[in-house]
Amino acid sequence: CHLIHYLRLSHHLIVLNYLICTFDKLKSVSSEDIKITDAVFDGVEVRVFEPPAKGDESLKRSVVYIHGGGWALASARTSLYNNLCRIMAESLNAVVVSVEYRLVPEVCFPEQYHDALRATKHFLQPDVLAEYSVDPSRIAISGDSAGGNLAAAVCQQLSKDEDLPVRPKLQALIYPVLQAFDFNTPSYQQNMNMPVLPRYVMINYWIDYINGNYDLAHELLINNHTALNVGRALSFRARLNWTSLLPPSFKKNYKPVVQSTGTAAIVERLPALLDVRAVPLLADDATLARQPRTYVLTCENDVLRDDGAMYAARLERAGVPVTLDHFHDCFHGCMIFTVWPTDFSAGVQTRNSYIKWLDENL
């Protein structure tokens, strides 16, 4: 029964994304306010949003934006993300580069990560920044949901690249998905059946992303892949210990779900479950200490709330300046829903707060 359900869901995602990308993709139509062009950065398609030049400035700040959708849905060219990036470019007077990385089922991890990294590194080259009149000292890496995952992973890798001439000043992560270690954090338990992103859908996204089989879904759900007898997982446990990383208002009365005996073969079959490029929350303290000033937006009604909160806590402990922007009455994905017929106040509220932080810090 569970297997049939997951197979139906996977097929549904493929069909849904086909419909989205076939009927909702917008051509790069510029306006008087924003110039919109499609380009290719080191083999990766991107959409670039450029505000008009002002007479009193020579260089602009910039945001590299990576869209969400479970590594499987949406596009930089769909109306929701096209609208978000256009508004960002206008509000911040910034050049916004929206990355059109390849999706499941065409590719799986680590290809989405490689696409995002290649496009970002290409843009960070001094000659490319000069072409777009971007100030190399005022660049942010940002993304929402699965795009927040890719943004965090890219930022970590950039911090390790000693030959990189330009580094991001900021990272801004919007309800990011950052770990597949524990599917029973308080927010996963609290919001397991929450619309938009129930727990079983998030597990399904992970399985598709890391090219796993749906027969593992139940074992992941009960944390059998990170049981106490799974030796490869033991060294990471402290890095995702929500009992010490989350505030009481997030922990509430929920209890940890830790299996004493699980299935070690899962992480052997799916090593990406413990790969920091897929699971940025697993990064060591030394890597976290190298991250730029960070913004993390979380929503109460979201299974991923604690992913973002734990990352913010670990970054802060590593000495990184962090802003955790929590919204008590908002839900996963809300920030892109600002256009009729899905124009929600939660979307405008979160988007305004996010853009305000970028404006003040970038």
PDB file of C-alpha atoms in Angstrom, residues 126-264:
ATOM      1  CA  PRO A 126      35.859  39.100 -11.754  1.00  0.00           C
ATOM      2  CA  ASP A 127      35.369  39.524 -15.505  1.00  0.00           C
ATOM      3  CA  VAL A 128      31.775  38.217 -15.336  1.00  0.00           C
ATOM      4  CA  LEU A 129      30.964  40.483 -12.396  1.00  0.00           C
ATOM      5  CA  ALA A 130      32.407  43.396 -14.338  1.00  0.00           C
ATOM      6  CA  GLU A 131      30.230  42.502 -17.336  1.00  0.00           C
ATOM      7  CA  TYR A 132      27.136  42.861 -15.156  1.00  0.00           C
ATOM      8  CA  SER A 133      28.490  45.870 -13.205  1.00  0.00           C
ATOM      9  CA  VAL A 134      28.369  43.988  -9.900  1.00  0.00           C
ATOM     10  CA  ASP A 135      30.315  45.001  -6.792  1.00  0.00           C
ATOM     11  CA  PRO A 136      32.365  41.879  -5.882  1.00  0.00           C
ATOM     12  CA  SER A 137      32.162  42.745  -2.183  1.00  0.00           C
ATOM     13  CA  ARG A 138      28.334  42.816  -2.108  1.00  0.00           C
ATOM     14  CA  ILE A 139      27.054  39.432  -3.289  1.00  0.00           C
ATOM     15  CA  ALA A 140      24.574  37.135  -1.517  1.00  0.00           C
ATOM     16  CA  ILE A 141      23.778  33.454  -2.103  1.00  0.00           C
ATOM     17  CA  SER A 142      20.135  32.636  -1.422  1.00  0.00           C
ATOM     18  CA  GLY A 143      17.425  30.057  -1.992  1.00  0.00           C
ATOM     19  CA  ASP A 144      14.204  28.603  -0.638  1.00  0.00           C
ATOM     20  CA  SER A 145      13.417  25.038   0.475  1.00  0.00           C
ATOM     21  CA  ALA A 146      15.489  22.677  -1.721  1.00  0.00           C
ATOM     22  CA  GLY A 147      17.090  25.821  -3.163  1.00  0.00           C
ATOM     23  CA  GLY A 148      18.051  26.765   0.382  1.00  0.00           C
ATOM     24  CA  ASN A 149      19.692  23.358   0.672  1.00  0.00           C
ATOM     25  CA  LEU A 150      21.701  24.000  -2.494  1.00  0.00           C
ATOM     26  CA  ALA A 151      22.562  27.550  -1.426  1.00  0.00           C
ATOM     27  CA  ALA A 152      23.922  26.342   1.930  1.00  0.00           C
ATOM     28  CA  ALA A 153      25.899  23.513   0.293  1.00  0.00           C
ATOM     29  CA  VAL A 154      27.339  25.876  -2.329  1.00  0.00           C
ATOM     30  CA  CYS A 155      28.281  28.409   0.341  1.00  0.00           C
ATOM     31  CA  GLN A 156      30.090  25.726   2.334  1.00  0.00           C
ATOM     32  CA  GLN A 157      32.051  24.593  -0.706  1.00  0.00           C
ATOM     33  CA  LEU A 158      32.963  28.157  -1.704  1.00  0.00           C
ATOM     34  CA  SER A 159      34.347  28.725   1.795  1.00  0.00           C
ATOM     35  CA  LYS A 160      36.763  25.822   1.248  1.00  0.00           C
ATOM     36  CA  ASP A 161      37.998  27.017  -2.161  1.00  0.00           C
ATOM     37  CA  GLU A 162      41.279  28.777  -1.428  1.00  0.00           C
ATOM     38  CA  ASP A 163      41.696  29.960  -5.026  1.00  0.00           C
ATOM     39  CA  LEU A 164      38.362  31.759  -5.219  1.00  0.00           C
ATOM     40  CA  PRO A 165      39.019  35.488  -5.815  1.00  0.00           C
ATOM     41  CA  VAL A 166      35.496  36.600  -4.814  1.00  0.00           C
ATOM     42  CA  ARG A 167      33.399  35.253  -1.944  1.00  0.00           C
ATOM     43  CA  PRO A 168      29.781  35.905  -0.994  1.00  0.00           C
ATOM     44  CA  LYS A 169      29.157  38.512   1.673  1.00  0.00           C
ATOM     45  CA  LEU A 170      25.911  36.883   2.852  1.00  0.00           C
ATOM     46  CA  GLN A 171      23.793  33.775   2.642  1.00  0.00           C
ATOM     47  CA  ALA A 172      20.013  33.922   3.029  1.00  0.00           C
ATOM     48  CA  LEU A 173      18.130  30.651   3.458  1.00  0.00           C
ATOM     49  CA  ILE A 174      14.331  30.513   3.286  1.00  0.00           C
ATOM     50  CA  TYR A 175      12.748  27.523   5.074  1.00  0.00           C
ATOM     51  CA  PRO A 176      15.702  25.395   3.905  1.00  0.00           C
ATOM     52  CA  VAL A 177      15.798  21.589   3.890  1.00  0.00           C
ATOM     53  CA  LEU A 178      19.137  20.761   5.504  1.00  0.00           C
ATOM     54  CA  GLN A 179      19.080  17.221   6.858  1.00  0.00           C
ATOM     55  CA  ALA A 180      17.804  13.691   6.235  1.00  0.00           C
ATOM     56  CA  PHE A 181      19.204  12.322   9.500  1.00  0.00           C
ATOM     57  CA  ASP A 182      16.133  12.733  11.721  1.00  0.00           C
ATOM     58  CA  PHE A 183      12.596  12.748  10.364  1.00  0.00           C
ATOM     59  CA  ASN A 184      11.208  13.046  13.886  1.00  0.00           C
ATOM     60  CA  THR A 185      12.369  16.483  14.982  1.00  0.00           C
ATOM     61  CA  PRO A 186       9.622  18.390  16.829  1.00  0.00           C
ATOM     62  CA  SER A 187       8.598  20.205  13.639  1.00  0.00           C
ATOM     63  CA  TYR A 188       8.420  16.924  11.697  1.00  0.00           C
ATOM     64  CA  GLN A 189       6.234  15.453  14.437  1.00  0.00           C
ATOM     65  CA  GLN A 190       4.107  18.577  14.860  1.00  0.00           C
ATOM     66  CA  ASN A 191       3.509  19.142  11.136  1.00  0.00           C
ATOM     67  CA  MET A 192       3.603  15.578   9.807  1.00  0.00           C
ATOM     68  CA  ASN A 193       0.235  16.011   8.063  1.00  0.00           C
ATOM     69  CA  MET A 194       0.486  19.720   7.293  1.00  0.00           C
ATOM     70  CA  PRO A 195      -0.713  20.667   3.770  1.00  0.00           C
ATOM     71  CA  VAL A 196       1.843  21.809   1.151  1.00  0.00           C
ATOM     72  CA  LEU A 197       4.639  19.679   2.657  1.00  0.00           C
ATOM     73  CA  PRO A 198       3.565  16.727   4.831  1.00  0.00           C
ATOM     74  CA  ARG A 199       6.340  14.517   6.160  1.00  0.00           C
ATOM     75  CA  TYR A 200       5.818  11.645   3.711  1.00  0.00           C
ATOM     76  CA  VAL A 201       6.141  14.049   0.761  1.00  0.00           C
ATOM     77  CA  MET A 202       9.438  15.429   2.108  1.00  0.00           C
ATOM     78  CA  ILE A 203      10.754  11.895   2.563  1.00  0.00           C
ATOM     79  CA  ASN A 204       9.683  11.143  -0.986  1.00  0.00           C
ATOM     80  CA  TYR A 205      11.595  14.183  -2.255  1.00  0.00           C
ATOM     81  CA  TRP A 206      14.700  12.943  -0.433  1.00  0.00           C
ATOM     82  CA  ILE A 207      14.357   9.436  -1.878  1.00  0.00           C
ATOM     83  CA  ASP A 208      14.045  10.830  -5.395  1.00  0.00           C
ATOM     84  CA  TYR A 209      16.930  13.280  -4.899  1.00  0.00           C
ATOM     85  CA  ILE A 210      19.395  10.653  -3.679  1.00  0.00           C
ATOM     86  CA  ASN A 211      18.136   8.035  -6.163  1.00  0.00           C
ATOM     87  CA  GLY A 212      16.764   5.646  -3.573  1.00  0.00           C
ATOM     88  CA  ASN A 213      13.869   3.193  -3.554  1.00  0.00           C
ATOM     89  CA  TYR A 214      10.458   3.883  -2.087  1.00  0.00           C
ATOM     90  CA  ASP A 215      10.593   0.654  -0.101  1.00  0.00           C
ATOM     91  CA  LEU A 216      12.928   2.517   2.273  1.00  0.00           C
ATOM     92  CA  ALA A 217      10.385   5.229   3.081  1.00  0.00           C
ATOM     93  CA  HIS A 218       9.084   3.643   6.292  1.00  0.00           C
ATOM     94  CA  GLU A 219      12.588   2.896   7.576  1.00  0.00           C
ATOM     95  CA  LEU A 220      13.572   6.520   7.020  1.00  0.00           C
ATOM     96  CA  LEU A 221      10.396   7.745   8.684  1.00  0.00           C
ATOM     97  CA  ILE A 222      11.193   5.896  11.923  1.00  0.00           C
ATOM     98  CA  ASN A 223      14.923   6.804  11.786  1.00  0.00           C
ATOM     99  CA  ASN A 224      16.139   3.245  11.250  1.00  0.00           C
ATOM    100  CA  HIS A 225      18.902   4.635   8.998  1.00  0.00           C
ATOM    101  CA  THR A 226      20.478   6.510  11.936  1.00  0.00           C
ATOM    102  CA  ALA A 227      19.923   4.011  14.737  1.00  0.00           C
ATOM    103  CA  LEU A 228      22.529   3.651  17.483  1.00  0.00           C
ATOM    104  CA  ASN A 229      23.989   0.552  15.833  1.00  0.00           C
ATOM    105  CA  VAL A 230      24.659   2.408  12.556  1.00  0.00           C
ATOM    106  CA  GLY A 231      28.340   3.193  13.041  1.00  0.00           C
ATOM    107  CA  ARG A 232      28.655   5.674  10.169  1.00  0.00           C
ATOM    108  CA  ALA A 233      25.898   7.822  11.678  1.00  0.00           C
ATOM    109  CA  LEU A 234      27.252   7.973  15.231  1.00  0.00           C
ATOM    110  CA  SER A 235      29.823  10.686  14.607  1.00  0.00           C
ATOM    111  CA  PHE A 236      27.158  13.000  13.221  1.00  0.00           C
ATOM    112  CA  ARG A 237      24.593  12.598  15.986  1.00  0.00           C
ATOM    113  CA  ALA A 238      25.794  15.539  18.094  1.00  0.00           C
ATOM    114  CA  ARG A 239      25.601  17.844  15.083  1.00  0.00           C
ATOM    115  CA  LEU A 240      21.854  17.275  14.816  1.00  0.00           C
ATOM    116  CA  ASN A 241      20.921  16.931  18.468  1.00  0.00           C
ATOM    117  CA  TRP A 242      17.773  19.021  18.538  1.00  0.00           C
ATOM    118  CA  THR A 243      17.397  18.613  22.294  1.00  0.00           C
ATOM    119  CA  SER A 244      20.382  20.946  22.712  1.00  0.00           C
ATOM    120  CA  LEU A 245      20.009  23.072  19.568  1.00  0.00           C
ATOM    121  CA  LEU A 246      16.349  24.105  19.665  1.00  0.00           C
ATOM    122  CA  PRO A 247      14.687  26.634  21.999  1.00  0.00           C
ATOM    123  CA  PRO A 248      11.964  25.368  24.360  1.00  0.00           C
ATOM    124  CA  SER A 249       9.277  27.035  22.222  1.00  0.00           C
ATOM    125  CA  PHE A 250      10.268  24.715  19.353  1.00  0.00           C
ATOM    126  CA  LYS A 251      10.907  21.565  21.410  1.00  0.00           C
ATOM    127  CA  LYS A 252       7.558  21.782  23.237  1.00  0.00           C
ATOM    128  CA  ASN A 253       6.838  18.333  24.740  1.00  0.00           C
ATOM    129  CA  TYR A 254       8.121  16.221  21.868  1.00  0.00           C
ATOM    130  CA  LYS A 255      10.502  13.323  22.531  1.00  0.00           C
ATOM    131  CA  PRO A 256      13.436  12.175  20.399  1.00  0.00           C
ATOM    132  CA  VAL A 257      12.940   9.091  18.245  1.00  0.00           C
ATOM    133  CA  VAL A 258      16.208   7.141  18.423  1.00  0.00           C
ATOM    134  CA  GLN A 259      16.227   3.477  17.457  1.00  0.00           C
ATOM    135  CA  SER A 260      18.713   1.258  19.315  1.00  0.00           C
ATOM    136  CA  THR A 261      18.822  -1.222  16.439  1.00  0.00           C
ATOM    137  CA  GLY A 262      18.171  -0.165  12.870  1.00  0.00           C
ATOM    138  CA  THR A 263      19.320  -0.911   9.342  1.00  0.00           C
ATOM    139  CA  ALA A 264      22.940   0.004   8.689  1.00  0.00           C
TER     140      ALA A 264
END
